Every structure is written in C-alpha cells, then in structure tokens.
Amino acid sequence: MMSEEEPLFEDATFYQKRKHGQWCAVEAPVMEGPVADTHAHLQMMRDPALSLARAGAHHVGFVEAIVDPADDGFATFGALPGWLMEAAGDLRRITSEPGEDVHGCVVALPRVRIAAGVHPHNASMFTPELEAALVARLADRRVSAVGEIGLDYHYDLSPREVQREVFRTQLRLAKAAGLPVCLHMREAHDDGFAILSEEGFPEAGTLLHCFNLDAAEVARWVEAGCYIAFGGPLTFKKADEVREAARAVPIDRLLTETDAPYMTPEPLRGALCGPAHVVWTADVLCDVLGAATADERRALLTQLYANATGLLNREPTAWQLSAASESEERAHA
C-alpha cells in the first residue's frame, strides 16, 4: 500500500490519484504539434530537472519559469543551467533517444525563459532595494517578461492600495525594459483593467494568466490586444463558461499554461501539476475549438505554440542589450 503522499514518479507516465493511496497510470493525449507552458513555478517542483525532462518527453517545447524575488529570491537564475543539464540525462533515461517520434513531434528538452516580478500577495515587501534587485535581473537575457504582477482581492495578503501602487511601478519597469507583462488578476479585474488603461498597455504585450471567467469578461481584454492564457480550469467539468470564453478569443491570442505545481487539469486533479500537464489542457482546447482531425489539431497546436514563442521567446530587448553592455564596461573598468 502506497502512502497518501504522491510518489515522485521517475518516468514519463501520467498518474491519477485513486482511493486508498493508489495511483493509476493514465494514457497521455497524442500531441500532433508542439506545446508551450507559459507559466510554471519550476522552483516549487520537487524535482525541477525531472519536470523539464517529462515536459520534453510530451512535446512541450517551451516553458516560461515564474520567479518572484520577494518570495523565491533569484535562485532559479543560478539553478537553471544545472536543472537543464540534469534534465538532459533524465530525458535520455525516460524516453527513447531524443528526436522525432511517430507523430513527427520533436522529443527534446524545452527552451526555458524567465518571467520575474513581485506577486500581488507580496506587494508589501516591494522595497526600493528589492526594486533595484529586480531591475538588475530584468537585464538578464533569459528574462522575457515581467510577472506575475497584478492584483489579488481574494486573499488580500497585501493592502489593496499597496497592491495597486506596486502594480503601477512594475508596469512602468516593464515598459522601460521593453518587456511584456504576465498578469495575475483575481477578483480585481475592474481595477486592473483601469490601471492598465491609465498607464498604457505595454507595447511588448500583455498576458492575462490563468483565465477562469466568462466570455463577457474576456471581451475587453481581447479588445485591448491581450493574450489570454488557459490552464487547468479550462478542463474542469463545471467550467463551461471558461470554455465559452476560450471560443471568444482570436486564435492568434490564445496561450496554454499550467501554473505548476497548481491547477492540475482533468483527469489528473489531486496530483501535483508539472509543465508536462499542459498537454491535457492543449488537448481540451483543441476539442473546444473544433479541431477534430489530426491535420486540424496540428495546425491549431502550431499556432498556439507560435503565439507563446512569439510573445515570450523573443530576442533581448534594446534595453537589455544596453544594460548588458554597461555591465561589461563596469567589469572591465
């Protein structure tokens, strides 16, 4: 009899939690195209390297790692090279030799980029010193977004006025750096949209993370040019309004994500979520949008992947290049 705690499965199989501490293997959906996870907290995974290897085994070609310096520090920046090196060995162990499988999708480690920003929960911790440290890290060429930032009126772990002030500050940082923003909005969409309208939506792009509301709410964000990311909630049995919202988003503005280790999609709720789990959401999104044949699914998945990489896997910004040049000059002075 296995313990109630989820085992660390060291293979590429998905497992469903059953009664009495049992775990049952579940066949993964077939991916006819590449998949992206635009929001994963890698540092929260029990084994980040294994999580990346499992993602690669399931054709997840891109992962955006979320870093909150107030909560996590900047450890991900230093740990990422080691995770990727270890993940390469894990991928060889849990799959056949990396390359193309029978569906024509590449089995390889995902490209990992970083989004850094102070979560609204931690807005009270946003000191001038933390802001300076964040700005310095935004100059890292691996950083491709500022986030997750925004407002959370559900938990109110920081005073709302402080949340709004810190949100404005980080929006301005993103715009100065030429980077897109990854938004966390919970029960605060009106205030968040108002602030963005006042400050101006970043030209580099705006990603609304973990959308779980209805089509009426998504409409104004789409009109403002935002990308809308859908994760586990899209798959939940009673979330018809979320699926209806997905149908209302232009196909070139749709994104897939996990929010790993949270928001595990059906049918695996109750298990820890990893970047690999994004394939379940992508599979449901194909169904929601009526992509029925293999060719239709391949075309849709390719579009979704292009949306993610076009937004989050760009070349370094002019600001980042300038910051790097200044840093090199100081080092040689």
C-alpha atoms as one frame of an Amber mdcrd trajectory, in Angstrom:
protein
   0.000   0.000   0.000   1.431   3.361  -1.039   1.435   6.376   1.263  -1.067
   9.214   0.823   1.777  11.463  -0.289   2.249  11.486  -4.037   5.267   9.397
  -5.062   7.950  11.023  -7.171   7.357   9.121 -10.397  10.651   8.940 -12.263
   9.227   8.181 -15.689   7.237   9.948 -18.409   3.875   8.451 -17.426   0.957
  10.436 -16.033  -0.686   9.052 -12.913  -4.163   9.564 -11.488  -4.795   9.500
  -7.767  -7.241   6.793  -6.698  -8.628   5.667  -3.362  -6.534   4.240  -0.557
  -3.317   5.911  -1.701  -3.226   4.117  -5.034  -2.003   5.732  -8.262  -3.112
   4.558 -11.677  -1.270   5.172 -14.948  -3.255   7.246 -17.469  -2.546   7.330
 -21.189  -1.470  10.788 -22.326  -3.217  12.602 -25.168  -1.481  12.464 -28.521
   0.120  15.771 -29.484   0.270  16.406 -33.225   2.211  19.615 -32.684   4.451
  21.334 -30.147   3.022  22.678 -26.882   4.078  25.570 -24.639   3.652  26.086
 -20.914   3.643  29.855 -20.480   3.503  29.786 -16.672   5.307  27.322 -14.394
   6.871  27.749 -10.957   9.833  25.461 -11.549  11.481  26.230  -8.228   8.394
  24.825  -6.468   8.682  21.458  -8.188  10.074  18.618  -6.090  12.488  17.780
  -8.919  12.691  20.648 -11.433  15.054  18.741 -13.729  12.784  15.715 -13.913
   9.816  18.019 -14.519  11.587  19.532 -17.525  12.529  16.095 -18.844   8.933
  14.881 -18.561   7.792  18.032 -20.364  10.186  17.322 -23.201   9.012  13.732
 -23.414   5.481  15.006 -24.050   6.488  17.527 -26.742   6.386  20.588 -24.501
   8.928  22.686 -26.365   8.795  25.891 -24.345   8.412  26.741 -20.643   8.206
  30.165 -19.020   9.571  29.930 -15.465   7.996  32.365 -12.998  10.283  33.990
 -10.421   9.078  36.166  -7.533  12.109  37.774  -5.858  10.051  38.648  -2.774
   9.061  35.042  -2.205  11.569  32.875  -4.059  14.608  35.129  -4.320  16.548
  34.733  -7.556  17.683  31.139  -7.027  16.130  29.979 -10.301  18.616  32.094
 -12.268  21.584  30.232 -10.828  19.937  26.796 -10.674  18.510  26.688 -14.208
  21.705  25.603 -16.028  22.114  22.690 -13.624  18.463  21.710 -13.941  18.784
  21.600 -17.717  21.987  19.577 -17.590  20.414  17.038 -15.235  17.206  17.057
 -17.283  19.128  16.014 -20.395  20.155  12.818 -18.634  16.645  12.269 -17.291
  15.182  12.667 -20.782  17.501  10.011 -22.184  16.514   7.708 -19.344  12.723
   8.085 -19.595  12.407   8.104 -23.389  13.964   6.537 -26.399  16.735   8.568
 -27.984  15.673  12.200 -28.392  14.487  13.053 -31.886  11.223  12.733 -33.763
   8.585  10.243 -32.648   5.911   8.574 -34.775   3.804  11.734 -34.785   6.604
  13.891 -36.148   6.968  15.918 -32.939  10.403  16.547 -31.516  11.342  14.865
 -28.241  13.784  17.315 -26.689  14.180  19.483 -23.633  12.014  22.600 -23.692
  13.527  26.031 -24.158  13.177  27.824 -20.806  12.790  31.572 -20.386  12.093
  33.524 -17.203   9.437  35.987 -16.076  10.397  37.923 -12.953   8.139  40.121
 -10.869   6.615  40.592  -7.427   3.254  38.851  -6.973   0.446  40.977  -5.518
   0.457  38.758  -2.434   3.943  40.111  -1.697   3.402  43.746  -2.673   4.069
  44.847   0.907   7.621  43.502   0.518   8.373  45.678  -2.516  11.120  47.901
  -1.090  13.449  50.199  -3.049  16.183  47.606  -2.555  14.016  44.824  -3.957
  13.023  47.010  -6.890  16.684  47.676  -7.684  17.479  43.962  -7.495  14.553
  43.184  -9.797  15.662  45.769 -12.340  19.145  44.267 -12.334  17.721  40.799
 -13.026  15.473  42.051 -15.815  18.695  42.760 -17.719  19.399  39.008 -17.864
  18.814  37.920 -21.456  16.905  34.867 -20.285  14.182  37.156 -18.905  11.389
  37.610 -21.404   8.588  39.105 -19.268   7.778  40.903 -16.041   5.435  38.821
 -13.948   3.445  37.606 -12.455   2.236  41.025 -11.379  -1.204  42.443 -10.752
  -3.923  42.456  -8.104  -5.417  39.793  -5.842  -8.506  40.883  -3.900  -9.438
  37.328  -2.953  -6.772  36.815  -0.303  -5.748  40.471   0.272  -2.375  39.363
   1.631  -1.127  42.884   0.924  -3.279  46.019   1.326  -5.116  46.826  -1.872
  -3.684  50.307  -2.177  -0.182  48.878  -1.872  -1.014  46.257  -4.500  -2.187
  48.961  -6.893   0.918  51.089  -6.318   3.312  48.165  -6.823   1.408  47.061
  -9.901   1.820  50.513 -11.444   5.513  50.566 -10.601   6.174  47.181 -12.202
   4.154  48.096 -15.285   6.445  51.084 -15.727   9.523  48.889 -15.251   8.282
  46.507 -17.936   7.604  49.317 -20.370  11.029  50.849 -19.742  12.672  47.462
 -20.338  10.601  46.765 -23.451   9.224  43.544 -21.940   5.703  42.088 -21.912
   3.840  41.591 -18.650   2.274  38.454 -17.189  -0.809  39.435 -15.171  -2.297
  37.856 -12.068  -5.842  39.162 -11.577  -8.152  37.636  -9.014 -11.455  39.307
  -8.158  -9.779  42.551  -9.246 -10.252  42.688 -12.994 -12.003  46.075 -12.968
  -9.224  47.814 -11.038  -6.536  46.000 -13.005  -8.003  46.973 -16.343  -8.429
  50.574 -15.188  -4.771  50.809 -14.126  -3.578  49.323 -17.399  -5.762  51.757
 -19.311  -4.322  54.676 -17.352  -0.706  53.540 -17.556  -0.983  52.169 -21.078
  -0.806  48.512 -22.058   2.850  47.605 -22.739   3.688  47.650 -26.434   5.633
  44.411 -25.958   2.433  42.635 -24.959   0.150  41.716 -22.078  -0.576  38.144
 -20.997  -3.615  37.544 -18.789  -2.621  34.475 -16.797  -4.974  31.687 -15.675
  -8.191  32.979 -17.179 -11.145  31.298 -15.461 -14.050  33.694 -16.033 -16.608
  34.050 -18.812 -16.761  35.362 -22.361 -18.200  38.698 -21.253 -15.118  39.408
 -19.147 -12.598  38.201 -21.690 -14.005  40.507 -24.398 -12.468  43.758 -23.142
  -9.056  42.151 -22.603  -9.098  40.807 -26.130 -10.155  44.193 -27.475  -7.183
  45.726 -25.654  -4.885  43.318 -27.519  -4.063  40.978 -24.642  -3.022  37.356
 -24.897  -5.256  35.058 -22.846  -3.697  32.015 -21.171  -5.804  28.996 -20.268
  -4.682  26.329 -17.850  -6.276  23.623 -15.742  -9.598  25.436 -15.183 -10.389
  25.041 -18.896 -10.635  21.287 -18.306 -12.709  21.344 -15.124 -16.072  19.614
 -15.502 -18.185  22.547 -14.310 -16.242  25.267 -16.176 -18.418  25.619 -19.266
 -18.127  29.408 -19.049 -14.329  29.167 -19.292 -14.573  27.020 -22.405 -17.040
  29.506 -23.884 -14.566  32.298 -23.143 -11.829  30.384 -24.994 -14.042  30.278
 -28.085 -14.321  34.082 -27.916 -10.555  34.656 -28.076  -8.938  35.133 -31.502
  -6.786  32.132 -32.295  -3.644  34.271 -32.510  -4.147  35.476 -28.916  -4.609
  32.094 -27.222  -1.990  30.559 -24.930  -1.671  27.375 -22.882  -0.174  27.134
 -19.383  -0.136  25.103 -16.195   0.629  27.300 -13.150   2.584  24.234 -11.959
   2.572  22.875  -9.309  -1.019  24.170  -9.020  -4.186  23.927 -11.142  -3.722
  20.329 -12.290  -6.038  19.644 -15.254  -8.630  16.899 -15.519  -8.462  13.939
 -15.327  -5.465  14.248 -13.011  -6.775  16.620 -10.339  -5.422  15.615  -6.963
  -1.925  15.105  -8.358   0.845  17.682  -8.406   0.951  19.588 -11.672   4.086
  19.861 -13.800   4.856  21.571 -17.108   4.134  18.289 -18.911   0.485  18.516
 -17.783  -0.083  21.350 -20.238  -0.758  18.710 -22.902  -4.067  17.880 -21.223
  -5.185  21.494 -21.431  -3.989  21.768 -25.025  -5.938  18.624 -25.872  -9.158
  20.042 -24.415  -8.568  23.355 -26.154  -8.393  21.530 -29.474 -11.759  19.967
 -28.736 -13.267  23.269 -27.594 -12.191  24.971 -30.800 -13.422  22.148 -33.001
 -10.050  20.856 -34.207 -11.108  17.275 -34.845  -8.732  15.785 -37.410  -5.005
  15.255 -36.955  -4.257  17.975 -39.509  -6.605  20.452 -37.795  -5.069  19.712
 -34.417  -1.555  20.061 -35.811  -2.422  23.447 -37.320  -4.006  24.697 -34.087
  -1.202  23.454 -31.846   1.374  25.020 -34.139  -0.476  28.345 -33.945  -0.728
  28.208 -30.154   2.977  27.430 -29.907   3.839  30.307 -32.247   1.760  32.629
 -30.062   3.741  31.627 -26.978   7.187  31.806 -28.511   6.395  34.988 -30.413
   5.486  36.695 -27.155   7.918  35.091 -24.708  10.890  33.778 -26.669  11.983
  36.964 -28.427  15.485  38.300 -28.842  16.834  40.504 -25.993  15.331  43.977
 -25.927  17.345  47.102 -26.700  17.198  47.950 -23.001  18.603  44.535 -22.051
  21.412  44.820 -24.585  22.277  48.286 -23.316  22.214  47.125 -19.691  24.481
  44.194 -20.537  26.913  46.471 -22.339  27.069  48.843 -19.375  27.662  45.921
 -17.045  30.574  44.681 -19.174  32.096  48.135 -19.248  31.950  48.363 -15.482
  33.514  44.915 -15.172  36.483  45.971 -17.310  36.874  49.423 -15.819
